[in-house]
Amino acid sequence: MSTLEQAIRFAAAQHQGQKDKAGQPYITHPLRVMQNVSSNDAKMAAVMHDLLEDTNTKVHDLAALGFSQTVLNAVIALTKLEHDSRFSAAQRTVKNAIACQVKLADLTDNMDLSRLQKITVKDLARLKQYQHVYTVILEADQIHRLIQRCQPPRDYPLFEYSSRQENYLFILNLMQDVRHPCSRLKIGSAQTYAILFKDCAAYFSWCKRQSQQVNLSYAQQLIYRADQLLFNRYFSDALSRNIIKKILQDFQKALL
């Protein structure tokens, strides 16, 4: 298995002779990005994040060097393809938790115009694009981090990043299944009661899109209405309602 030191050496060799927009050796950029992420896998992905895009390096080259599939997947998710815009490339990045962490550090470094001797109209236009992409990636990163904090068991259904509403629906049910287990609820298999949160997820998604303040009492009523219509008031006892209230409070604090 390859190490971070090997990743740094390989990236430095592949970027040799390249310069950034400030005229500095290009390798200084991925090194700065690397310093602003925490895990070892994220650091390896960070220092190699531009290899597939800006050098002749191929995925099989990295695989042959012994880098893990986790690191390879992150590097692939960070790579802007020839036909991609920054925005279309971001739609792949959001699906990978490590890639999101690296991309935020990458964008933060790229948005620092202080290294440029002269700031042009083109630089400002690019900065505006970076800021938009940053907002998209930041939301995805918050979602991935919340899921990781919930610590779903290994046999829990894998999360696949989708629309905001579908992401919210998955997380709300995950929080019910994992963060607030209670034998009295007889939760059953994972994501069994996702439909209970469907209207609430749609409401939260609308609030996020419209930058509206969430009304948690209204969100609770949406869940209770679904419970009455679909589950014959299965979640109407005080314990169940307290759990649902805590789920919504935690969700709001993390994502809204």
Coordinates of N, CA and C in Angstrom, one line a residue:
M1 N 0.8 -1.2 0.0 CA 0.0 0.0 0.0 C 0.9 1.2 0.0
S2 N 0.6 2.2 -0.9 CA 1.4 3.4 -1.0 C 1.2 4.3 0.2
T3 N 2.1 5.2 0.5 CA 2.1 6.1 1.6 C 1.9 7.5 1.1
L4 N 1.7 8.4 2.1 CA 1.6 9.8 1.7 C 2.9 10.3 1.2
E5 N 4.0 9.9 1.7 CA 5.3 10.3 1.2 C 5.5 9.9 -0.2
Q6 N 5.0 8.7 -0.6 CA 5.1 8.3 -2.0 C 4.2 9.2 -2.9
A7 N 3.0 9.5 -2.4 CA 2.1 10.3 -3.1 C 2.7 11.7 -3.4
I8 N 3.4 12.3 -2.4 CA 4.0 13.6 -2.6 C 5.1 13.5 -3.6
R9 N 6.0 12.5 -3.5 CA 7.1 12.4 -4.4 C 6.6 12.2 -5.9
F10 N 5.5 11.3 -6.0 CA 5.0 11.1 -7.4 C 4.4 12.3 -7.9
A11 N 3.6 13.0 -7.1 CA 2.9 14.3 -7.6 C 4.0 15.3 -8.0
A12 N 5.0 15.5 -7.2 CA 6.1 16.5 -7.5 C 6.7 16.1 -8.8
A13 N 7.0 14.9 -9.0 CA 7.7 14.4 -10.3 C 6.8 14.7 -11.5
Q14 N 5.5 14.4 -11.3 CA 4.6 14.6 -12.5 C 4.3 16.0 -12.8
H15 N 4.3 16.9 -11.8 CA 4.0 18.3 -12.0 C 5.3 19.1 -12.2
Q16 N 6.4 18.4 -12.3 CA 7.7 19.1 -12.5 C 7.7 20.0 -13.7
G17 N 8.1 21.2 -13.6 CA 8.2 22.2 -14.7 C 6.9 23.0 -14.9
Q18 N 5.8 22.6 -14.3 CA 4.5 23.3 -14.4 C 4.5 24.5 -13.5
K19 N 3.9 25.6 -13.9 CA 3.7 26.8 -13.1 C 2.3 27.1 -12.9
D20 N 2.0 27.7 -11.7 CA 0.6 28.1 -11.5 C 0.4 29.5 -12.0
K21 N -0.8 30.1 -11.8 CA -1.1 31.4 -12.4 C -0.3 32.5 -11.8
A22 N 0.3 32.3 -10.7 CA 1.2 33.3 -10.1 C 2.7 33.1 -10.5
G23 N 2.9 32.1 -11.3 CA 4.3 31.8 -11.8 C 5.1 31.0 -10.8
Q24 N 4.5 30.4 -9.8 CA 5.2 29.6 -8.9 C 5.1 28.1 -9.3
P25 N 6.0 27.3 -8.8 CA 5.9 25.8 -9.1 C 4.5 25.3 -8.8
Y26 N 4.0 24.6 -9.7 CA 2.6 24.1 -9.5 C 2.4 23.2 -8.3
I27 N 3.4 22.5 -8.0 CA 3.2 21.5 -6.9 C 2.9 22.2 -5.6
T28 N 3.2 23.5 -5.5 CA 2.9 24.2 -4.2 C 1.4 24.3 -4.0
H29 N 0.6 24.3 -5.0 CA -0.8 24.3 -4.9 C -1.4 23.0 -4.2
P30 N -1.1 21.8 -4.8 CA -1.6 20.6 -4.2 C -1.0 20.4 -2.8
L31 N 0.2 20.9 -2.5 CA 0.7 20.7 -1.2 C 0.0 21.6 -0.2
R32 N -0.4 22.8 -0.6 CA -1.2 23.6 0.3 C -2.6 23.0 0.5
V33 N -3.2 22.4 -0.5 CA -4.5 21.8 -0.3 C -4.3 20.6 0.6
M34 N -3.3 19.8 0.5 CA -3.0 18.7 1.3 C -2.9 19.1 2.8
Q35 N -2.3 20.2 3.1 CA -2.1 20.7 4.4 C -3.5 21.1 5.1
N36 N -4.5 21.3 4.3 CA -5.8 21.8 4.8 C -6.9 20.7 4.9
V37 N -6.5 19.4 4.8 CA -7.4 18.3 5.0 C -6.8 17.4 6.1
S38 N -7.6 16.6 6.7 CA -7.1 16.0 7.9 C -6.7 14.5 7.8
S39 N -7.5 13.7 7.2 CA -7.2 12.2 7.1 C -6.1 11.9 6.1
N40 N -5.5 10.8 6.4 CA -4.4 10.4 5.5 C -4.9 10.1 4.1
D41 N -6.0 9.5 3.9 CA -6.6 9.3 2.6 C -6.9 10.6 1.9
A42 N -7.4 11.6 2.6 CA -7.7 12.9 2.0 C -6.4 13.6 1.6
K43 N -5.4 13.5 2.4 CA -4.1 14.1 2.1 C -3.5 13.5 0.8
M44 N -3.6 12.2 0.7 CA -3.1 11.6 -0.5 C -3.9 12.0 -1.8
A45 N -5.2 12.0 -1.6 CA -6.1 12.5 -2.7 C -5.8 14.0 -3.0
A46 N -5.5 14.8 -2.0 CA -5.3 16.2 -2.2 C -4.0 16.5 -3.0
V47 N -2.9 15.8 -2.6 CA -1.7 16.1 -3.3 C -1.7 15.6 -4.7
M48 N -2.6 14.6 -5.0 CA -2.6 14.0 -6.4 C -3.9 14.5 -7.1
H49 N -4.6 15.5 -6.6 CA -5.9 15.8 -7.2 C -5.9 16.3 -8.6
D50 N -4.8 16.9 -9.0 CA -4.7 17.4 -10.4 C -4.0 16.5 -11.4
L51 N -3.5 15.4 -10.9 CA -2.7 14.5 -11.8 C -3.4 14.1 -13.0
L52 N -4.6 13.5 -12.9 CA -5.3 13.0 -14.0 C -5.7 14.1 -15.0
E53 N -5.9 15.3 -14.5 CA -6.4 16.4 -15.3 C -5.2 17.2 -16.0
D54 N -4.1 17.3 -15.3 CA -3.1 18.2 -15.8 C -1.7 17.5 -16.1
T55 N -1.7 16.2 -16.0 CA -0.5 15.5 -16.4 C -0.9 14.3 -17.2
N56 N 0.1 13.5 -17.6 CA -0.2 12.3 -18.4 C -0.5 11.1 -17.5
T57 N -0.6 11.3 -16.3 CA -1.0 10.2 -15.3 C -2.3 9.6 -15.6
K58 N -2.4 8.3 -15.6 CA -3.7 7.6 -15.7 C -4.1 6.9 -14.4
V59 N -5.3 6.5 -14.3 CA -5.8 5.9 -13.1 C -5.0 4.6 -12.9
H60 N -4.7 3.8 -14.0 CA -4.0 2.6 -13.8 C -2.6 2.8 -13.3
D61 N -2.0 4.0 -13.6 CA -0.7 4.3 -13.0 C -0.7 4.4 -11.5
L62 N -1.8 5.0 -11.0 CA -1.9 5.2 -9.6 C -2.2 3.8 -8.9
A63 N -3.0 3.0 -9.6 CA -3.4 1.7 -9.0 C -2.1 0.9 -9.0
A64 N -1.3 1.0 -10.0 CA 0.0 0.2 -10.1 C 0.9 0.6 -9.0
L65 N 0.8 1.8 -8.5 CA 1.7 2.3 -7.4 C 1.2 1.8 -6.1
G66 N 0.0 1.2 -6.0 CA -0.5 0.7 -4.8 C -1.4 1.5 -4.0
F67 N -1.9 2.6 -4.6 CA -2.9 3.5 -3.9 C -4.2 2.8 -3.8
S68 N -4.9 3.0 -2.6 CA -6.1 2.2 -2.4 C -7.2 2.7 -3.3
Q69 N -8.2 1.9 -3.4 CA -9.4 2.2 -4.2 C -10.1 3.4 -3.6
T70 N -10.1 3.6 -2.3 CA -10.7 4.8 -1.7 C -10.0 6.0 -2.2
V71 N -8.7 6.1 -2.2 CA -8.0 7.2 -2.7 C -8.2 7.4 -4.2
L72 N -8.2 6.3 -5.0 CA -8.4 6.4 -6.4 C -9.8 7.0 -6.7
N73 N -10.8 6.5 -6.0 CA -12.1 7.0 -6.2 C -12.2 8.5 -6.0
A74 N -11.5 9.0 -4.9 CA -11.6 10.4 -4.6 C -10.9 11.2 -5.7
V75 N -9.7 10.7 -6.1 CA -9.0 11.5 -7.2 C -9.8 11.5 -8.5
I76 N -10.5 10.4 -8.8 CA -11.4 10.4 -10.0 C -12.5 11.4 -9.8
A77 N -13.1 11.4 -8.7 CA -14.2 12.4 -8.4 C -13.8 13.8 -8.4
L78 N -12.5 14.1 -8.2 CA -12.0 15.4 -8.3 C -11.5 15.9 -9.6
T79 N -11.5 15.0 -10.6 CA -10.9 15.3 -11.9 C -12.0 15.9 -12.8
K80 N -11.6 17.0 -13.4 CA -12.5 17.7 -14.3 C -12.1 17.2 -15.7
L81 N -13.1 16.6 -16.4 CA -12.9 16.0 -17.7 C -12.9 17.0 -18.8
E82 N -12.4 16.7 -19.9 CA -12.2 17.6 -21.0 C -13.5 18.4 -21.4
H83 N -14.6 17.7 -21.4 CA -15.9 18.3 -21.8 C -16.6 18.9 -20.6
D84 N -16.1 18.8 -19.4 CA -16.8 19.3 -18.2 C -16.7 20.8 -18.1
S85 N -17.7 21.4 -17.5 CA -17.6 22.7 -16.9 C -17.3 22.5 -15.4
R86 N -17.0 23.6 -14.7 CA -16.7 23.4 -13.3 C -18.0 22.9 -12.6
F87 N -19.1 23.3 -13.1 CA -20.4 22.9 -12.4 C -20.7 21.4 -12.7
S88 N -20.5 21.0 -13.9 CA -20.8 19.6 -14.2 C -19.8 18.7 -13.5
A89 N -18.5 19.1 -13.4 CA -17.5 18.3 -12.6 C -17.9 18.2 -11.2
A90 N -18.5 19.3 -10.6 CA -18.9 19.3 -9.2 C -20.0 18.2 -8.9
Q91 N -20.8 17.9 -9.9 CA -21.8 16.9 -9.7 C -21.2 15.5 -9.5
R92 N -20.0 15.2 -9.9 CA -19.3 14.0 -9.6 C -18.7 14.1 -8.2
T93 N -18.1 15.3 -7.9 CA -17.4 15.5 -6.7 C -18.3 15.3 -5.5
V94 N -19.5 15.8 -5.6 CA -20.4 15.7 -4.4 C -20.8 14.3 -4.0
K95 N -20.6 13.3 -4.8 CA -20.9 12.0 -4.5 C -19.9 11.3 -3.7
N96 N -18.7 11.9 -3.5 CA -17.6 11.3 -2.8 C -17.2 12.1 -1.6
A97 N -17.3 11.6 -0.4 CA -17.1 12.3 0.9 C -15.7 12.9 0.9
I98 N -14.7 12.1 0.6 CA -13.3 12.6 0.7 C -13.1 13.6 -0.4
A99 N -13.6 13.4 -1.6 CA -13.4 14.4 -2.6 C -14.0 15.8 -2.2
C100 N -15.1 15.8 -1.5 CA -15.7 17.0 -1.0 C -14.8 17.8 -0.1
Q101 N -14.2 17.0 0.8 CA -13.2 17.7 1.7 C -12.1 18.3 1.0
V102 N -11.5 17.5 0.0 CA -10.4 18.0 -0.7 C -10.8 19.2 -1.6
K103 N -11.9 19.1 -2.2 CA -12.4 20.2 -3.1 C -12.6 21.5 -2.4
L104 N -13.1 21.4 -1.2 CA -13.3 22.7 -0.4 C -11.9 23.3 -0.2
A105 N -10.9 22.5 0.2 CA -9.6 23.1 0.4 C -9.0 23.6 -0.9
D106 N -9.2 22.9 -2.0 CA -8.8 23.3 -3.3 C -9.4 24.6 -3.7
L107 N -10.7 24.8 -3.5 CA -11.4 26.0 -3.9 C -10.9 27.2 -3.0
T108 N -10.7 26.9 -1.7 CA -10.3 27.9 -0.8 C -8.9 28.5 -1.3
D109 N -8.0 27.6 -1.7 CA -6.7 28.0 -2.2 C -6.8 28.8 -3.5
N110 N -7.7 28.3 -4.4 CA -7.8 28.9 -5.7 C -8.5 30.3 -5.6
M111 N -9.3 30.5 -4.6 CA -10.0 31.8 -4.4 C -9.2 32.8 -3.7
D112 N -8.0 32.5 -3.3 CA -7.1 33.4 -2.7 C -6.3 34.1 -3.8
L113 N -6.7 35.3 -4.1 CA -6.1 36.1 -5.2 C -4.9 36.9 -4.8
S114 N -4.6 36.8 -3.5 CA -3.5 37.6 -3.0 C -2.1 37.2 -3.6
R115 N -2.0 36.0 -4.2 CA -0.8 35.6 -4.8 C -0.6 36.2 -6.2
L116 N -1.6 36.7 -6.8 CA -1.5 37.2 -8.1 C -1.0 38.7 -8.1
Q117 N -0.1 39.0 -9.0 CA 0.5 40.3 -9.1 C -0.6 41.3 -9.6
K118 N -1.4 40.8 -10.6 CA -2.4 41.6 -11.2 C -3.7 40.8 -11.3
I119 N -4.8 41.4 -10.8 CA -6.1 40.7 -10.9 C -6.9 41.2 -12.1
T120 N -7.2 40.3 -13.0 CA -7.9 40.7 -14.2 C -9.4 40.4 -14.1
V121 N -10.1 40.8 -15.2 CA -11.5 40.6 -15.2 C -11.8 39.1 -15.3
K122 N -10.9 38.4 -16.0 CA -11.0 36.9 -16.1 C -10.8 36.2 -14.8
D123 N -9.9 36.8 -14.0 CA -9.7 36.2 -12.6 C -11.0 36.4 -11.8
L124 N -11.6 37.5 -11.9 CA -12.8 37.8 -11.1 C -14.0 36.9 -11.5
A125 N -14.1 36.7 -12.9 CA -15.1 35.8 -13.4 C -14.9 34.4 -12.9
R126 N -13.7 34.0 -12.9 CA -13.3 32.6 -12.4 C -13.6 32.5 -10.9
L127 N -13.3 33.6 -10.2 CA -13.6 33.6 -8.7 C -15.1 33.4 -8.4
K128 N -15.9 34.1 -9.3 CA -17.4 33.9 -9.1 C -17.8 32.5 -9.3
Q129 N -17.2 31.8 -10.3 CA -17.6 30.4 -10.5 C -17.1 29.6 -9.3
Y130 N -15.9 29.8 -8.8 CA -15.4 29.1 -7.7 C -16.3 29.2 -6.5
Q131 N -16.8 30.5 -6.3 CA -17.7 30.7 -5.1 C -19.0 29.9 -5.2
H132 N -19.5 29.8 -6.5 CA -20.8 29.1 -6.7 C -20.5 27.6 -6.4
V133 N -19.4 27.1 -7.0 CA -19.1 25.6 -6.8 C -18.9 25.4 -5.3
Y134 N -18.2 26.3 -4.6 CA -17.9 26.1 -3.2 C -19.2 25.9 -2.4
T135 N -20.3 26.7 -2.7 CA -21.5 26.5 -2.0 C -22.1 25.1 -2.3
V136 N -22.0 24.6 -3.5 CA -22.5 23.3 -3.8 C -21.8 22.2 -3.1
I137 N -20.5 22.3 -3.1 CA -19.6 21.3 -2.4 C -19.8 21.4 -0.9
L138 N -19.9 22.6 -0.4 CA -20.1 22.7 1.1 C -21.3 22.0 1.6
E139 N -22.4 22.2 0.9 CA -23.6 21.5 1.3 C -23.4 19.9 1.3
A140 N -22.8 19.5 0.2 CA -22.5 18.0 0.1 C -21.6 17.5 1.2
D141 N -20.6 18.3 1.5 CA -19.7 18.0 2.6 C -20.4 17.9 4.0
Q142 N -21.3 18.8 4.2 CA -22.1 18.8 5.5 C -22.9 17.6 5.5
I143 N -23.5 17.2 4.4 CA -24.3 16.0 4.4 C -23.5 14.7 4.7
H144 N -22.4 14.6 4.0 CA -21.5 13.4 4.2 C -21.0 13.4 5.6
R145 N -20.7 14.5 6.2 CA -20.1 14.5 7.6 C -21.2 14.1 8.6
L146 N -22.5 14.6 8.3 CA -23.5 14.2 9.2 C -23.8 12.7 9.2
I147 N -23.8 12.1 8.0 CA -24.0 10.7 7.9 C -22.8 10.0 8.6
Q148 N -21.6 10.4 8.5 CA -20.5 9.8 9.1 C -20.6 9.9 10.7
R149 N -21.1 11.0 11.1 CA -21.3 11.2 12.6 C -22.4 10.2 13.1
C150 N -23.4 9.9 12.3 CA -24.4 9.0 12.7 C -23.9 7.6 12.9
Q151 N -22.8 7.3 12.3 CA -22.1 6.0 12.4 C -23.0 4.8 12.0
P152 N -23.6 4.8 10.8 CA -24.4 3.6 10.4 C -23.6 2.3 10.4
P153 N -24.3 1.2 10.8 CA -23.6 -0.1 10.8 C -23.2 -0.5 9.4
R154 N -22.3 -1.4 9.3 CA -21.7 -1.8 8.0 C -22.8 -2.4 7.1
D155 N -23.8 -3.0 7.6 CA -24.8 -3.6 6.8 C -26.0 -2.6 6.5
Y156 N -25.8 -1.3 6.9 CA -26.8 -0.3 6.6 C -26.7 0.0 5.1
P157 N -27.9 0.3 4.4 CA -27.8 0.7 3.0 C -26.9 1.8 2.7
L158 N -26.1 1.7 1.7 CA -25.1 2.7 1.3 C -25.8 4.0 0.9
F159 N -25.3 5.1 1.3 CA -25.8 6.4 0.9 C -25.3 6.8 -0.5
E160 N -26.2 7.1 -1.4 CA -25.9 7.6 -2.8 C -26.4 9.0 -2.9
Y161 N -25.5 10.0 -3.0 CA -25.8 11.4 -3.1 C -26.8 11.6 -4.3
S162 N -27.9 12.3 -4.0 CA -28.9 12.5 -5.0 C -29.4 13.9 -5.0
S163 N -30.7 14.1 -5.1 CA -31.3 15.4 -5.0 C -31.3 15.8 -3.5
R164 N -31.4 17.1 -3.3 CA -31.4 17.5 -1.9 C -32.6 16.8 -1.1
Q165 N -33.7 16.8 -1.7 CA -34.9 16.1 -1.0 C -34.6 14.7 -0.7
E166 N -34.1 13.9 -1.6 CA -33.8 12.5 -1.4 C -32.6 12.4 -0.4
N167 N -31.7 13.3 -0.4 CA -30.6 13.2 0.6 C -31.2 13.4 2.0
Y168 N -32.0 14.4 2.1 CA -32.6 14.7 3.4 C -33.5 13.5 3.9
L169 N -34.2 12.9 3.0 CA -35.1 11.8 3.4 C -34.2 10.7 3.9
F170 N -33.1 10.4 3.2 CA -32.2 9.3 3.7 C -31.7 9.6 5.1
I171 N -31.3 10.8 5.3 CA -30.7 11.2 6.6 C -31.7 11.2 7.7
L172 N -32.9 11.7 7.5 CA -33.9 11.7 8.6 C -34.2 10.3 9.0
N173 N -34.3 9.4 8.1 CA -34.6 8.0 8.5 C -33.4 7.3 9.1
L174 N -32.2 7.7 8.6 CA -31.0 7.2 9.2 C -30.9 7.6 10.7
M175 N -31.2 8.9 11.0 CA -31.2 9.4 12.3 C -32.2 8.6 13.2
Q176 N -33.3 8.3 12.6 CA -34.3 7.5 13.3 C -33.8 6.1 13.6
D177 N -33.2 5.5 12.6 CA -32.7 4.1 12.7 C -31.5 3.9 13.6
V178 N -30.6 4.9 13.5 CA -29.3 4.7 14.2 C -29.0 5.6 15.4
R179 N -29.3 6.9 15.2 CA -28.9 7.8 16.2 C -29.9 7.7 17.4
H180 N -31.1 7.3 17.2 CA -32.1 7.3 18.2 C -32.8 6.0 18.3
P181 N -32.1 4.9 18.5 CA -32.7 3.6 18.6 C -33.5 3.4 19.8
C182 N -34.6 2.7 19.7 CA -35.5 2.5 20.8 C -36.3 1.2 20.6
S183 N -36.1 0.3 21.5 CA -36.8 -1.0 21.2 C -38.3 -0.9 21.2
R184 N -38.9 0.1 21.9 CA -40.3 0.2 21.9 C -40.9 0.6 20.5
L185 N -40.0 1.2 19.7 CA -40.5 1.6 18.4 C -40.5 0.4 17.4
K186 N -39.7 -0.6 17.7 CA -39.7 -1.7 16.8 C -39.4 -1.3 15.4
I187 N -38.3 -0.6 15.2 CA -38.1 0.1 13.9 C -38.0 -0.9 12.7
G188 N -37.5 -2.1 12.9 CA -37.4 -3.0 11.8 C -36.2 -2.8 11.0
S189 N -36.3 -3.1 9.7 CA -35.1 -3.0 8.8 C -34.8 -1.6 8.5
A190 N -33.6 -1.3 8.1 CA -33.1 0.1 7.8 C -34.0 0.7 6.7
Q191 N -34.3 2.0 6.9 CA -35.1 2.8 6.0 C -36.5 2.3 5.8
T192 N -37.0 1.4 6.7 CA -38.4 0.9 6.6 C -39.4 2.1 6.6
Y193 N -39.1 3.1 7.5 CA -40.1 4.1 7.7 C -39.7 5.4 7.0
A194 N -38.9 5.3 5.9 CA -38.5 6.5 5.2 C -39.7 7.4 4.8
I195 N -40.8 6.7 4.4 CA -42.0 7.5 3.9 C -42.6 8.3 5.0
L196 N -42.3 8.0 6.2 CA -42.8 8.8 7.3 C -42.2 10.2 7.2
F197 N -41.0 10.4 6.7 CA -40.3 11.7 6.6 C -40.4 12.3 5.3
K198 N -41.2 11.8 4.3 CA -41.2 12.2 3.0 C -41.6 13.7 2.9
D199 N -42.7 14.0 3.4 CA -43.2 15.4 3.4 C -42.3 16.4 4.1
C200 N -41.8 15.9 5.2 CA -40.8 16.7 6.0 C -39.6 17.0 5.2
A201 N -39.0 16.0 4.5 CA -37.8 16.2 3.7 C -38.1 17.2 2.6
A202 N -39.3 17.1 2.0 CA -39.7 18.1 0.9 C -39.8 19.5 1.5
Y203 N -40.3 19.6 2.7 CA -40.4 20.9 3.3 C -39.1 21.5 3.7
F204 N -38.2 20.7 4.2 CA -36.8 21.1 4.6 C -36.1 21.5 3.3
S205 N -36.3 20.8 2.2 CA -35.6 21.1 1.0 C -36.1 22.4 0.4
W206 N -37.4 22.6 0.5 CA -38.0 23.9 0.0 C -37.4 25.1 0.9
C207 N -37.3 24.9 2.2 CA -36.8 26.0 3.0 C -35.3 26.3 2.7
K208 N -34.6 25.3 2.4 CA -33.1 25.5 2.1 C -33.0 26.2 0.7
R209 N -33.8 25.8 -0.2 CA -33.8 26.4 -1.6 C -34.2 27.9 -1.5
Q210 N -35.2 28.2 -0.7 CA -35.8 29.5 -0.6 C -35.1 30.4 0.5
S211 N -34.2 29.8 1.2 CA -33.5 30.5 2.3 C -34.5 30.9 3.3
Q212 N -35.5 30.1 3.6 CA -36.5 30.3 4.6 C -36.2 29.7 5.9
Q213 N -36.6 30.4 7.0 CA -36.5 29.8 8.3 C -37.4 28.6 8.5
V214 N -36.9 27.5 9.1 CA -37.6 26.3 9.3 C -38.6 26.5 10.5
N215 N -39.8 26.0 10.3 CA -40.7 25.9 11.4 C -40.8 24.5 11.9
L216 N -40.1 24.2 13.0 CA -40.0 22.8 13.4 C -41.4 22.2 13.9
S217 N -42.2 23.1 14.4 CA -43.6 22.6 14.8 C -44.3 22.1 13.5
Y218 N -44.2 22.9 12.5 CA -44.9 22.5 11.2 C -44.3 21.2 10.7
A219 N -42.9 21.1 10.8 CA -42.3 19.8 10.3 C -42.8 18.6 11.1
Q220 N -42.9 18.8 12.4 CA -43.4 17.7 13.2 C -44.8 17.3 12.8
Q221 N -45.7 18.3 12.5 CA -47.0 18.0 12.1 C -47.1 17.2 10.8
L222 N -46.2 17.5 9.9 CA -46.1 16.8 8.7 C -45.8 15.3 8.9
I223 N -44.9 15.0 9.9 CA -44.6 13.7 10.2 C -45.8 13.0 10.9
Y224 N -46.4 13.7 11.8 CA -47.6 13.1 12.6 C -48.7 12.8 11.6
R225 N -48.9 13.7 10.6 CA -50.0 13.4 9.6 C -49.6 12.2 8.8
A226 N -48.4 12.0 8.4 CA -48.0 10.8 7.7 C -48.2 9.6 8.5
D227 N -47.8 9.7 9.8 CA -48.0 8.6 10.7 C -49.5 8.2 10.8
Q228 N -50.4 9.2 10.9 CA -51.8 8.9 11.0 C -52.3 8.2 9.8
L229 N -51.9 8.7 8.6 CA -52.4 8.2 7.3 C -51.8 6.8 7.0
L230 N -50.6 6.6 7.3 CA -49.9 5.4 6.8 C -49.6 4.4 7.8
F231 N -49.5 4.8 9.1 CA -49.0 3.8 10.1 C -50.0 3.7 11.3
N232 N -51.2 4.3 11.1 CA -52.2 4.2 12.1 C -51.8 4.7 13.5
R233 N -51.1 5.9 13.4 CA -50.6 6.5 14.6 C -49.6 5.7 15.4
Y234 N -48.8 4.9 14.7 CA -47.8 4.0 15.4 C -46.8 4.8 16.2
F235 N -46.5 6.1 15.7 CA -45.5 6.9 16.4 C -46.1 8.0 17.2
S236 N -47.3 7.8 17.8 CA -48.0 8.8 18.5 C -47.7 8.9 20.0
D237 N -47.0 7.9 20.5 CA -46.7 7.9 22.0 C -45.7 9.0 22.3
A238 N -45.6 9.4 23.5 CA -44.8 10.5 23.9 C -43.3 10.2 23.6
L239 N -42.8 9.0 23.9 CA -41.5 8.6 23.6 C -41.1 8.8 22.1
S240 N -42.0 8.3 21.3 CA -41.7 8.4 19.8 C -41.7 9.8 19.4
R241 N -42.6 10.6 19.9 CA -42.6 12.0 19.5 C -41.4 12.8 20.0
N242 N -40.9 12.5 21.2 CA -39.7 13.1 21.7 C -38.5 12.8 20.8
I243 N -38.5 11.5 20.4 CA -37.4 11.1 19.5 C -37.4 11.9 18.2
I244 N -38.6 12.0 17.6 CA -38.8 12.7 16.4 C -38.4 14.2 16.5
K245 N -38.8 14.8 17.6 CA -38.5 16.2 17.9 C -37.0 16.4 18.0
K246 N -36.3 15.5 18.6 CA -34.8 15.6 18.8 C -34.2 15.4 17.4
I247 N -34.7 14.5 16.6 CA -34.2 14.3 15.2 C -34.2 15.6 14.4
L248 N -35.4 16.2 14.5 CA -35.6 17.4 13.7 C -34.7 18.5 14.2
Q249 N -34.5 18.6 15.5 CA -33.6 19.7 16.1 C -32.2 19.4 15.6
D250 N -31.7 18.2 15.7 CA -30.3 17.9 15.3 C -30.1 18.1 13.8
F251 N -31.1 17.7 13.0 CA -31.1 17.9 11.6 C -31.0 19.4 11.3
Q252 N -31.8 20.2 11.9 CA -31.8 21.6 11.6 C -30.4 22.3 12.0
K253 N -29.9 21.9 13.1 CA -28.6 22.4 13.5 C -27.5 22.0 12.6
A254 N -27.5 20.9 12.0 CA -26.5 20.4 11.1 C -26.6 20.9 9.7
L255 N -27.8 21.1 9.2 CA -27.9 21.3 7.7 C -28.7 22.5 7.3
L256 N -29.5 23.1 8.2 CA -30.4 24.2 7.8 C -30.0 25.5 8.4

